[in-house]
Every structure is written in C-alpha cells, then in structure tokens.
Coordinates of C-alpha atoms (C1' of nucleotides) in Angstrom, one line a residue:
Chain A
M27 CA 113.2 127.0 -3.2
A28 CA 116.9 126.6 -3.5
P29 CA 119.2 125.1 -0.7
P30 CA 120.6 127.8 1.6
E31 CA 123.8 128.3 0.0
V32 CA 126.3 130.8 1.2
A33 CA 126.3 134.3 0.0
T34 CA 128.8 135.8 -1.7
A35 CA 130.1 139.5 -1.3
V36 CA 127.9 140.5 -4.2
G37 CA 125.0 138.5 -2.8
K38 CA 124.7 135.8 -5.2
S39 CA 124.4 132.1 -4.2
L40 CA 127.2 129.5 -4.9
T41 CA 127.5 126.2 -6.1
G42 CA 130.6 123.8 -6.9
K43 CA 133.6 125.8 -7.5
G44 CA 133.4 129.0 -5.9
A45 CA 131.9 127.5 -2.8
R46 CA 134.9 125.7 -2.3
T47 CA 137.4 128.8 -2.9
R48 CA 135.1 130.7 -0.5
A49 CA 135.6 127.9 2.2
R50 CA 139.3 127.8 1.7
I51 CA 139.6 131.4 2.4
L52 CA 137.6 131.3 5.2
E53 CA 139.3 128.2 6.4
C54 CA 142.9 130.3 5.9
A55 CA 141.4 133.0 7.8
L56 CA 140.3 131.6 10.8
E57 CA 143.6 129.5 10.8
L58 CA 145.8 132.7 10.9
F59 CA 143.3 134.4 13.2
R60 CA 144.1 131.7 15.8
E61 CA 147.7 131.6 15.1
R62 CA 148.7 135.1 15.2
G63 CA 145.6 137.2 16.1
Y64 CA 143.3 139.4 13.9
D65 CA 144.9 142.7 13.3
D66 CA 148.5 140.7 12.7
T67 CA 146.6 138.8 10.0
T68 CA 146.6 140.7 6.5
M69 CA 144.1 140.2 4.0
R70 CA 147.0 139.6 1.6
T71 CA 148.4 136.9 3.7
I72 CA 145.2 135.3 3.8
A73 CA 144.8 135.5 0.2
E74 CA 148.4 134.1 -0.3
R75 CA 147.8 131.2 1.9
A76 CA 144.3 130.4 0.1
G77 CA 146.3 130.6 -3.3
V78 CA 144.0 133.1 -4.6
S79 CA 144.7 136.9 -5.4
L80 CA 143.9 139.7 -3.1
G81 CA 141.1 141.0 -5.1
N82 CA 139.4 137.5 -5.2
A83 CA 139.4 137.3 -1.3
Y84 CA 137.1 140.5 -1.7
Y85 CA 135.0 138.8 -4.3
Y86 CA 133.6 136.4 -1.6
F87 CA 133.9 138.6 1.5
K88 CA 132.9 142.1 1.6
S89 CA 135.3 143.2 4.0
K90 CA 137.7 141.7 6.7
E91 CA 135.1 141.9 9.3
H92 CA 133.0 139.8 7.3
L93 CA 135.3 137.0 7.7
I94 CA 134.2 137.0 11.2
Q95 CA 131.0 136.1 10.6
G96 CA 132.2 132.9 9.2
Y97 CA 133.5 132.4 12.8
Y98 CA 130.3 133.1 14.3
A99 CA 128.3 130.7 12.2
R100 CA 130.7 127.9 12.7
S101 CA 130.7 128.9 16.6
H102 CA 127.4 128.7 16.7
E103 CA 126.7 125.7 15.0
E104 CA 129.4 123.8 17.2
H105 CA 127.6 125.1 20.4
L106 CA 124.1 123.9 19.3
A107 CA 125.6 120.5 18.4
V108 CA 127.3 120.1 21.9
C109 CA 124.1 121.5 23.5
G110 CA 121.5 118.7 22.0
P111 CA 122.8 115.7 23.7
L112 CA 123.3 117.7 26.8
L113 CA 119.7 118.9 27.3
E114 CA 118.6 115.3 26.6
A115 CA 120.5 113.9 29.5
E116 CA 119.6 116.6 32.1
V117 CA 116.4 117.9 33.7
D118 CA 117.5 119.7 36.7
L119 CA 117.3 123.5 35.4
E120 CA 120.5 124.8 37.1
A121 CA 122.4 122.0 35.4
R122 CA 120.9 122.7 32.1
L123 CA 121.5 126.3 32.3
R124 CA 125.2 125.8 33.4
G125 CA 125.8 123.3 30.8
V126 CA 124.7 125.3 28.0
L127 CA 126.8 128.5 29.0
R128 CA 129.8 126.4 29.7
A129 CA 129.7 124.7 26.3
K130 CA 129.6 128.2 24.8
I131 CA 133.0 129.1 26.5
D132 CA 134.3 125.7 25.6
T133 CA 133.7 125.8 22.1
S134 CA 135.0 129.4 21.9
A135 CA 138.1 128.9 23.6
E136 CA 140.2 128.5 21.0
Y137 CA 139.4 132.0 19.7
H138 CA 139.8 133.6 22.7
R139 CA 142.9 135.4 22.0
F140 CA 141.2 137.6 19.3
A141 CA 137.9 137.5 20.9
G142 CA 138.8 141.3 22.0
V143 CA 138.8 142.4 18.1
L144 CA 135.6 140.0 17.6
F145 CA 133.6 141.8 20.4
K146 CA 135.0 145.3 19.2
T147 CA 133.7 144.9 15.7
A148 CA 130.0 143.1 17.2
A149 CA 129.8 146.4 19.5
D150 CA 129.5 148.8 16.5
P151 CA 125.5 149.3 15.9
E152 CA 126.3 149.9 12.2
S153 CA 127.9 146.6 11.8
P154 CA 126.1 143.5 10.6
L155 CA 128.0 141.7 13.3
S156 CA 126.4 143.4 16.1
P157 CA 124.2 140.8 18.0
F158 CA 121.1 143.4 17.9
S159 CA 121.5 143.9 13.9
A160 CA 119.0 142.3 11.6
E161 CA 121.8 140.3 9.9
S162 CA 122.3 138.0 13.0
L163 CA 118.7 138.0 14.0
P164 CA 118.4 134.6 12.9
T165 CA 121.1 133.3 14.9
R166 CA 119.8 135.4 18.0
R167 CA 116.5 133.4 17.5
Q168 CA 118.0 130.2 17.6
V169 CA 119.8 130.7 20.5
T170 CA 116.7 132.3 22.0
A171 CA 115.0 129.2 21.4
L172 CA 117.9 127.2 22.8
M173 CA 117.4 128.9 25.9
G174 CA 113.4 128.4 25.9
E175 CA 114.3 124.8 25.5
V176 CA 116.8 124.7 28.7
V177 CA 113.7 126.1 30.6
E178 CA 110.9 124.2 28.9
G179 CA 112.8 120.9 29.2
S180 CA 113.7 121.1 33.1
D181 CA 111.7 120.1 36.0
V182 CA 110.8 123.7 36.9
K183 CA 107.2 124.7 35.6
V184 CA 107.5 128.4 34.5
T185 CA 104.1 130.2 34.3
E186 CA 102.9 132.5 31.7
P187 CA 104.1 136.2 31.9
L188 CA 107.6 134.9 32.7
A189 CA 107.7 132.1 30.4
E190 CA 107.5 134.6 27.5
E191 CA 110.4 136.9 28.2
L192 CA 112.7 134.3 30.0
P193 CA 114.4 133.3 26.9
H194 CA 115.2 136.5 25.8
L195 CA 116.5 137.3 29.4
L196 CA 118.7 134.1 29.5
W197 CA 120.2 135.4 26.2
L198 CA 120.9 138.4 27.4
Y199 CA 122.5 136.8 30.6
L200 CA 124.7 134.6 28.2
M201 CA 126.0 137.9 26.3
G202 CA 126.9 139.2 29.8
I203 CA 128.7 136.2 30.4
I204 CA 130.7 136.3 27.1
L205 CA 131.4 140.1 27.9
F206 CA 133.1 138.6 30.9
W207 CA 135.0 135.9 29.5
I208 CA 136.3 138.5 26.5
H209 CA 137.9 140.6 29.5
D210 CA 138.8 137.6 31.1
R211 CA 142.6 137.1 31.4
S212 CA 142.9 134.4 34.1
P213 CA 144.6 131.1 32.9
A214 CA 142.2 129.1 30.8
T215 CA 139.8 131.7 31.5
S216 CA 138.9 129.9 34.9
Q217 CA 136.9 133.0 36.2
T218 CA 134.5 132.7 33.8
Y219 CA 133.5 129.1 34.5
R220 CA 133.6 130.1 38.3
L221 CA 131.4 133.2 37.6
I222 CA 129.2 130.5 35.7
E223 CA 129.0 128.5 38.6
H224 CA 127.9 131.1 40.7
T225 CA 125.5 132.9 38.8
S226 CA 123.4 130.0 37.1
S227 CA 122.8 129.0 40.8
L228 CA 121.5 132.8 41.4
V229 CA 119.6 132.9 38.2
T230 CA 117.9 129.7 38.8
R231 CA 117.0 130.7 42.4
L232 CA 115.4 133.9 40.9
I233 CA 113.4 132.1 38.3
K234 CA 112.2 129.8 41.2
M235 CA 111.2 132.9 43.2
G236 CA 109.5 134.2 40.3
R237 CA 106.1 133.4 41.3
H238 CA 106.2 134.6 44.9
P239 CA 103.7 137.1 45.9
L240 CA 106.0 139.5 47.4
L241 CA 108.0 139.8 44.5
R242 CA 104.6 140.0 41.8
P243 CA 104.7 143.8 41.4
L244 CA 108.5 144.0 40.5
T245 CA 108.2 141.2 38.4
T246 CA 105.4 142.7 36.5
S247 CA 107.0 145.8 36.2
T248 CA 110.2 144.3 34.8
L249 CA 108.3 142.0 32.3
K250 CA 106.2 144.7 31.1
L251 CA 109.3 146.9 30.6
L252 CA 111.3 143.8 28.4
R253 CA 108.1 143.6 26.3
E254 CA 108.0 147.1 25.5
F255 CA 111.7 147.4 24.7
R256 CA 112.8 144.2 23.6
D257 CA 112.2 145.0 19.9
E258 CA 112.8 148.7 20.1
V259 CA 116.5 148.1 19.4
K260 CA 115.7 147.3 16.0
S261 CA 118.5 148.1 13.6
P262 CA 117.9 150.9 11.9
A263 CA 119.1 150.8 7.8
T264 CA 121.4 147.9 6.9
D265 CA 120.9 149.6 3.6
D266 CA 123.9 148.3 2.1
A267 CA 122.8 144.4 2.3
S268 CA 122.2 144.3 -1.6
T269 CA 124.3 146.5 -3.9
P270 CA 122.3 147.1 -7.1
P271 CA 124.5 148.1 -9.9
Chain B
M28 CA 154.5 167.6 42.7
A29 CA 153.8 169.2 39.5
P30 CA 150.3 170.4 38.6
P31 CA 148.5 167.9 36.5
E32 CA 149.1 168.8 33.1
V33 CA 147.7 166.8 30.1
A34 CA 150.1 164.0 29.0
T35 CA 151.8 164.0 25.3
A36 CA 151.8 160.7 23.6
V37 CA 155.5 160.2 24.6
G38 CA 154.4 160.7 28.3
K39 CA 156.0 164.1 28.8
S40 CA 154.2 167.0 30.5
L41 CA 153.3 170.0 28.5
T42 CA 153.1 173.8 29.6
G43 CA 152.3 176.5 27.3
K44 CA 152.7 176.4 23.5
G45 CA 152.4 172.6 23.6
A46 CA 149.6 172.4 25.4
R47 CA 147.6 175.0 23.2
T48 CA 148.9 173.1 20.0
R49 CA 147.3 169.8 21.6
A50 CA 144.1 171.4 22.7
R51 CA 143.8 173.0 19.3
I52 CA 144.2 169.5 17.5
L53 CA 141.6 168.1 19.9
E54 CA 139.3 170.8 19.4
C55 CA 139.2 170.5 15.6
A56 CA 139.0 166.8 15.9
L57 CA 136.0 166.8 17.8
E58 CA 134.6 169.6 15.6
L59 CA 135.2 167.2 12.8
F60 CA 133.8 164.0 14.2
R61 CA 130.5 166.0 15.2
E62 CA 130.3 167.4 11.8
R63 CA 130.9 164.4 9.5
G64 CA 131.6 161.3 11.9
Y65 CA 134.5 159.5 13.2
D66 CA 135.2 157.3 10.2
D67 CA 134.9 160.1 7.6
T68 CA 137.1 162.3 9.5
T69 CA 140.8 161.9 8.3
M70 CA 143.8 162.5 10.8
R71 CA 145.1 164.6 7.8
T72 CA 142.2 166.9 7.7
I73 CA 142.3 167.2 11.5
A74 CA 145.9 168.4 11.1
E75 CA 145.0 170.6 8.3
R76 CA 142.4 172.4 10.3
A77 CA 144.4 172.6 13.4
G78 CA 147.3 174.1 11.2
V79 CA 149.7 171.6 11.8
S80 CA 151.6 168.7 10.1
L81 CA 150.5 165.2 10.0
G82 CA 153.2 164.0 12.0
N83 CA 152.6 166.6 14.7
A84 CA 149.2 165.4 15.4
Y85 CA 150.7 162.1 16.1
Y86 CA 153.3 163.6 18.4
Y87 CA 150.3 164.9 20.7
F88 CA 148.0 161.8 20.2
K89 CA 149.3 158.4 19.9
S90 CA 146.5 157.1 17.7
K91 CA 143.3 158.6 16.2
E92 CA 141.3 156.5 18.8
H93 CA 143.5 158.4 21.5
L94 CA 141.5 161.4 20.3
I95 CA 138.6 159.9 21.7
Q96 CA 139.9 160.0 25.1
G97 CA 139.5 163.6 24.8
Y98 CA 136.1 163.4 24.2
Y99 CA 135.5 161.2 27.3
A100 CA 137.5 163.5 29.5
R101 CA 135.7 166.3 28.4
S102 CA 132.1 164.8 28.4
H103 CA 132.8 163.1 32.0
E104 CA 133.7 166.7 33.2
E105 CA 130.4 168.1 31.7
H106 CA 128.5 165.2 33.5
L107 CA 130.0 166.0 36.8
A108 CA 129.5 169.7 36.5
V109 CA 125.6 169.3 35.7
C110 CA 125.1 166.4 38.4
G111 CA 126.4 168.7 41.3
P112 CA 123.6 171.4 41.6
L113 CA 121.1 168.6 40.5
L114 CA 122.2 166.5 43.9
E115 CA 122.2 169.6 45.9
A116 CA 118.7 170.3 45.1
E117 CA 117.1 166.8 45.3
V118 CA 116.8 164.1 48.2
D119 CA 114.2 161.9 46.4
L120 CA 116.5 158.6 45.5
E121 CA 114.9 157.9 42.5
A122 CA 114.8 161.6 41.0
R123 CA 118.7 161.7 41.7
L124 CA 119.1 158.7 39.9
R125 CA 116.9 159.6 37.4
G126 CA 118.8 163.0 37.0
V127 CA 122.2 161.7 36.9
L128 CA 121.5 159.3 34.2
R129 CA 119.6 161.7 32.1
A130 CA 122.4 164.5 32.4
K131 CA 124.7 161.7 31.1
I132 CA 122.4 161.6 28.0
D133 CA 122.0 165.2 27.6
T134 CA 125.3 166.1 27.9
S135 CA 126.3 163.2 25.2
A136 CA 123.6 164.0 22.9
E137 CA 125.9 165.9 20.4
Y138 CA 127.9 162.9 20.2
H139 CA 125.2 160.2 19.5
R140 CA 126.2 160.3 15.6
F141 CA 129.6 158.7 16.4
A142 CA 128.8 157.1 19.6
G143 CA 128.7 153.8 17.9
V144 CA 132.7 154.1 16.8
L145 CA 133.4 155.4 20.1
F146 CA 131.8 152.1 21.8
K147 CA 133.3 150.0 19.4
T148 CA 136.8 151.1 20.3
A149 CA 135.9 151.0 23.8
A150 CA 134.8 147.5 23.8
D151 CA 138.1 145.8 23.0
P152 CA 139.6 145.0 26.3
E153 CA 143.1 145.7 25.1
S154 CA 142.3 149.2 24.0
P155 CA 143.2 151.7 27.1
L156 CA 139.6 153.1 26.3
S157 CA 138.0 150.4 27.5
P158 CA 135.6 151.3 30.6
F159 CA 137.4 148.4 32.3
S160 CA 140.8 149.2 31.6
A161 CA 143.6 150.5 33.8
E162 CA 143.8 153.7 32.1
S163 CA 140.3 154.5 32.7
L164 CA 140.2 153.8 36.3
P165 CA 140.3 157.2 37.6
T166 CA 137.4 158.1 35.5
R167 CA 135.6 155.1 36.6
R168 CA 136.3 155.6 40.5
Q169 CA 135.1 159.1 39.9
V170 CA 131.3 157.7 38.5
T171 CA 131.1 155.3 41.1
A172 CA 132.0 158.1 43.7
L173 CA 129.2 160.2 42.1
M174 CA 126.7 157.1 42.3
G175 CA 127.9 156.7 46.0
E176 CA 126.7 160.4 46.3
V177 CA 123.2 159.8 44.9
V178 CA 122.5 157.2 47.5
E179 CA 124.0 158.5 50.0
G180 CA 122.6 162.1 49.9
S181 CA 119.2 160.4 49.6
D182 CA 116.3 159.9 51.8
V183 CA 116.9 156.3 51.8
K184 CA 119.1 154.4 54.3
V185 CA 121.0 151.7 52.9
T186 CA 122.8 149.3 55.4
E187 CA 126.2 148.1 55.1
P188 CA 126.4 144.8 53.1
L189 CA 124.9 146.3 50.2
A190 CA 126.0 150.2 50.8
E191 CA 129.2 148.9 49.8
E192 CA 128.5 147.5 46.2
L193 CA 125.7 149.4 45.1
P194 CA 127.8 152.3 43.8
H195 CA 129.1 149.8 41.5
L196 CA 126.3 148.2 40.7
L197 CA 124.7 151.6 39.8
W198 CA 127.9 152.3 37.5
L199 CA 127.3 148.9 35.6
Y200 CA 123.6 150.1 35.4
L201 CA 124.8 153.4 33.9
M202 CA 126.9 151.3 31.4
G203 CA 123.9 149.4 30.4
I204 CA 121.8 152.6 29.8
I205 CA 124.7 153.8 27.5
L206 CA 124.7 150.7 25.8
F207 CA 121.1 151.1 24.9
W208 CA 121.3 154.8 24.0
I209 CA 124.4 153.7 21.7
H210 CA 121.9 151.3 19.7
D211 CA 118.9 153.7 19.9
R212 CA 117.8 155.0 16.6
S213 CA 114.6 156.7 17.7
P214 CA 114.3 160.7 17.3
A215 CA 116.2 162.3 19.7
T216 CA 116.8 159.1 21.5
S217 CA 114.0 159.5 23.0
Q218 CA 113.5 155.7 24.0
T219 CA 116.5 155.8 26.1
Y220 CA 114.9 158.6 28.3
R221 CA 111.8 156.3 28.8
L222 CA 113.8 153.4 29.7
I223 CA 115.7 155.7 32.3
E224 CA 112.1 156.6 33.0
H225 CA 111.4 153.1 33.9
T226 CA 114.1 151.7 35.1
S227 CA 115.2 154.0 37.6
S228 CA 111.8 153.5 39.1
L229 CA 112.4 149.6 39.2
V230 CA 115.8 149.8 40.5
T231 CA 114.9 152.4 43.3
R232 CA 112.3 149.9 44.4
L233 CA 114.7 147.1 44.3
I234 CA 117.3 148.9 46.7
K235 CA 114.4 149.8 48.9
M236 CA 113.4 146.0 49.0
G237 CA 117.1 144.9 49.5
R238 CA 116.5 144.6 53.2
H239 CA 113.5 142.5 53.2
P240 CA 114.1 139.0 54.9
L241 CA 112.6 137.3 52.1
L242 CA 115.3 138.4 49.7
R243 CA 118.3 137.9 52.2
P244 CA 119.7 134.9 50.7
L245 CA 119.6 136.1 47.3
T246 CA 120.9 139.6 48.2
T247 CA 123.8 138.1 50.3
S248 CA 124.8 135.7 47.4
T249 CA 124.9 138.4 44.8
L250 CA 126.7 140.8 47.1
K251 CA 129.1 137.8 47.8
L252 CA 129.4 137.3 44.0
L253 CA 129.9 141.2 43.2
R254 CA 132.7 141.7 45.7
E255 CA 134.7 138.5 44.6
F256 CA 134.4 139.3 40.8
R257 CA 134.6 143.3 40.9
D258 CA 138.1 143.8 40.6
E259 CA 139.0 140.1 38.7
V260 CA 138.6 141.9 35.4
K261 CA 141.3 144.0 36.1
S262 CA 143.6 145.0 32.9
P263 CA 145.9 142.6 32.1
A264 CA 149.0 144.5 30.8
T265 CA 148.8 148.0 29.1
D266 CA 152.4 147.4 28.9
D267 CA 152.9 150.3 26.1
A268 CA 151.7 152.7 28.6
S269 CA 155.4 154.2 28.8
T270 CA 157.6 153.7 25.6
P271 CA 161.1 153.4 26.8
P272 CA 163.7 154.0 24.3
Chain C
dC24 C1' 177.4 184.2 22.3
dT25 C1' 178.4 179.1 21.7
dT26 C1' 177.0 174.7 22.7
dC27 C1' 173.9 171.0 24.2
dT28 C1' 169.8 169.3 25.5
dT29 C1' 164.8 169.1 25.5
dT30 C1' 160.8 170.3 22.9
dG31 C1' 158.1 170.7 19.2
dT32 C1' 157.7 170.0 13.9
dT33 C1' 158.1 168.1 9.1
dG34 C1' 157.4 165.7 5.1
dA35 C1' 158.3 161.8 3.1
dA36 C1' 157.7 156.9 3.2
dC37 C1' 155.5 152.1 4.5
dG38 C1' 151.8 148.8 5.5
dT39 C1' 147.0 147.6 5.0
dG40 C1' 142.1 147.6 3.7
dT41 C1' 139.7 148.4 0.0
dT42 C1' 138.0 149.4 -5.1
dC43 C1' 137.8 148.8 -9.5
dA44 C1' 138.3 148.2 -15.0
dA45 C1' 140.2 144.7 -17.3
dT46 C1' 140.9 139.5 -18.3
dT47 C1' 140.1 134.7 -18.0
dA48 C1' 137.2 130.8 -17.1
dA49 C1' 132.5 128.2 -17.3
dT50 C1' 128.1 127.9 -19.0
dG51 C1' 124.3 127.8 -21.7
dG52 C1' 121.7 128.5 -26.3
dG53 C1' 121.7 128.5 -31.2
Chain D
dC15 C1' 131.2 124.6 -32.6
dC16 C1' 130.8 129.3 -31.8
dC17 C1' 129.1 133.2 -29.3
dA18 C1' 127.1 135.6 -25.4
dT19 C1' 126.3 136.0 -20.9
dT20 C1' 127.6 135.2 -16.3
dA21 C1' 131.0 133.8 -12.7
dA22 C1' 135.7 134.1 -11.4
dT23 C1' 140.0 135.9 -10.9
dT24 C1' 143.6 139.3 -11.2
dG25 C1' 147.0 142.9 -10.6
dA26 C1' 147.3 147.5 -10.2
dA27 C1' 146.1 151.8 -7.7
dC28 C1' 144.1 154.4 -3.9
dA29 C1' 143.4 156.4 0.8
dC30 C1' 144.2 156.4 5.2
dG31 C1' 146.5 155.3 9.9
dT32 C1' 151.1 155.2 11.2
dT33 C1' 156.1 155.7 11.6
dC34 C1' 160.5 157.8 11.5
dA35 C1' 164.7 160.1 10.2
dA36 C1' 165.6 164.7 10.1
dC37 C1' 165.3 169.4 11.0
dA38 C1' 163.9 173.5 13.7
dA39 C1' 163.2 176.4 18.1
dA40 C1' 163.4 177.2 22.8
dG41 C1' 166.0 176.8 27.1
dA42 C1' 169.8 175.7 29.8
dA43 C1' 174.9 175.6 31.1
dG44 C1' 179.3 177.3 30.5

DNA sequence: CTTCTTTGTTGAACGTGTTCAATTAATGGG
DNA sequence: CCCATTAATTGAACACGTTCAACAAAGAAG
C-alpha cells in the first residue's frame, strides 16, 4: 500500500513537487489567517504570497474552507504530541483529564482569533469539516482513543458498561470546552482555563460515583441512550468526495 | 414610548409602507429558502420575487444572514403560541418538558432543510445571530422564562439553589436537542423525537433526584459553576449595531 | 405652492469565491 | 529522441454578496 500522502482537490496522491507546492500554499494561508483573520484573507492573497496563480490554489484545495482542514490536522497532531509525555508522567485521573484539555487550548491559542469562523464552518452538517462528518471520523476516533487512554492509564478503575462509553462522553466534553473557548473573550481566554479547572474536577467526581448503587438506574439509562444514539448521527451523503469525470 | 416596530438595516423604525415592503421581502425570502434552500437562494432572486431592486432589499436587511433573524423571530413566536395551551393543560413535569421540546421541533420542521446553514451562521460568535449574542438576549430570556414556567407549573417542587439555575440548564438542553435535530438525517427527523422521549425522562429523573443528600456536594458544585460562568460568555462588542455616519 | 428633510428606491460597480478551457511542464514507453 | 499521457499551472470569466452615489416620493415648515 502507498504511503499516506496528502490528497489534492481532485483526489490524487502527490509526491515531490506537487506536495511542496501544496504545503507552501497551506503554510501561507495559515500565516495569513493568523495575521488578519479568515474573512480578511483572500484566496488571491494566499495565491500571491505562495507565488502561484489563483487557479493553482484551487487545484490543491477544493475550496477556501478546505484550507481549514489543514489547520485541523496540524492542531490535532500537535495536541497528540503534547499529550504523550503528559500521560506518561501522571496517574491521577483529574490531572490527566485537565492536562489533555489544557493542552488542546494551549495548542490552539494562536488561532483563537479566527476560531469563530472555524467553528462556523464546522457547525454545518453538510460540511466535511463538521466534527460529526464522515470525513473527520479518523480524527474523532483518535481523540476518543486518547480519552480512553486518559481513563485507562489512571489510578481509577472504571467498570465495563461505563468504560465503553466514557471516551465518547469525554470527547463530547472536550467539544463543549472548545465551544466555550470560541466564545471566550476574556484576556488570554483565562475563563476557559478556569472552566477546565472546575469541570475536570466535577467530571472526575462523577466518574468515581458512577458505580454507586443509588445512581445505578440513571447510569444505566444514560449509557443505554448513548449506545443507541452515538452512531445515529452518521453523516448522510458526502457524495462529492470523489468527482468522477 | 413608540410601539415596538421592526427595525430597518439603518436602525430606524418603520410604519406603513416601509413595513409592508420589509415584510414582503422577508416573506419571499423564507419562501425561497424553503423551496430551494439558503445557498441556492440569491439576494437578486429574493428582490425580484418581492418586486424590489437589489439595493432595496439591503435597505431593509443589512445582509443575507439578517434575513435569518426574521425566521428566528417567527419560529420563536410560533413556539410560544403552541406552548401556551400545552402548559395550561398539563402538570406532569416530564410531559410538560417533552411537549415544549416537541413543539420546537414541530414548528421548525418546515425549515429543517436549511437548518444547517442556519446553525452555521448562528455558531459564529461574532454573528448577531449567535444564541449567545447580545442581540438574541431578549429571545433567550423568553425561552428561559418558558423553561421556568415548565418547572414551576408542574407538580414537582424544586427548591431554591436549583430553582434559579434550572431554567438556564433547560435552555442549554434545548440547544443540544436542536443541535442533534440539525444533524438528524432520519426520515421526518424521527430520531430527534426519540431522543426527546428518552432524555426528557432522564432529565426529569435527575431533577427529582437533585435534593438527594448523596448528590448534594455534586449539585452544589455544579450550581456554583453555572452561576459563575453563565453570564461570562457575554458577547464582546456587537459594535456595528448602530452605524453612526 | 416652495423648500427642506426624511424615507424609500434604484442600478451600476466592486471584491471575492469558484470554475474552466487552454497551456505548459514532467514522465514514461517505443 | 519523440511522442503520448498525466500532472501542474495559468488567466480570464462568472455569479453572487455587498456598497454607494444618486434619484424619487412623501411629509413638514414657512
């Protein structure tokens, strides 16, 4: 099988020159996004800075929105890289959870400025950038796995019915934090960090209480609900993934 | 004080002719949105069907997105109208909650097709259409009040620390349901109705358990958190509300 | 009625995302 | 080396959202 090369707008794989051009375009785009935000960055400007023609930018990126996917991929990798050592050094569940959440915000800080537009496009269920879309399933899986590691590598033992769903719940929790972060206008998004502080404690306590007999019926219903609905929101079409000529 | 007339794009009030033109434009816009969706509806088409010039449409609506606010207002009124009789006839908390949620989905059904774009623009924190924005505060307050009525008019007595925050929590719950609905691709969004069925039961049980001594510390922390953060996400600027010449 | 101000309306123009037929490099087989 | 096929690249064109200077209609003031 071929090495996992980046895909072009037309669905072909790239090696050598093409890949370099593509990377250059993405680089300039993200640079400009940071400098002046998403809306004030023109495809023409991106092309110009990258030293290519306008049409050429569209050869590598199907649309302006698709440039955002480049950001996602990068941010995600960075997050994983930071979390690795963190999860090796810590066993306390709350600390692990807090660390992973903080890391996500830390690595995204530079892009907080255009996070709004980012989320805006991500919110559209038709968009391949939606966190629920089929196209972002691989990334979602990785993050869910990361959350699983957060729990499993900790000193808290989680029994089976919860254990299966918990990673998905924590993924959802992370999404909520990001949603808050996007709307956070406090200096250096300090409110988000405070929110992480408080909620991670709360969530940890909830997890530890999960086994309590009094909560049993509630926990059971909730888990049943999750299992049932988790995969119902599967993306509908994404029919334009490959464009047969 | 003047009667609460609709506002134009330039912030003036309207009476008579202007109001009629504005209403006609909105009418045609929503009609077209239903017919062919948001993206495939052109401002030029809207203007044409409404029998006005392109520029004139922009005299009454600052942007294409602002037409969506017209939809919001209408949908919201409809929801309130349906909920009124419903809340008078029912005292069971779960039934009341379920009814209000169902009503929201029912009244929105016609627009499910372009709900994605709708949510997309709403998700942008800079947008005045964001449910968290200052511009939608009045509507949010009304829905929160509605949720308060759901609880207060029921046969379940909720004591004070929870009572204050519960309406806001239920508002958030409604937002979650809407988010699911937007992504729901099942026929007639039946999955959303099932989700309402299940979660309303779950939420009701949670409310009833709120007072239990075992959960006390958790409830307290959660409520403290909510009080602290609820109004932190206050919209930042909305500086372009009035355009001083 | 005339004049001034406010309100309503127009059509042309601009900028931007996107598409596409055409053109030039790169690659590989004979 | 030449040719054919694919990969890259171009620039012009299109459609749409949005802006704006200008104009018309409607009231208000004298």
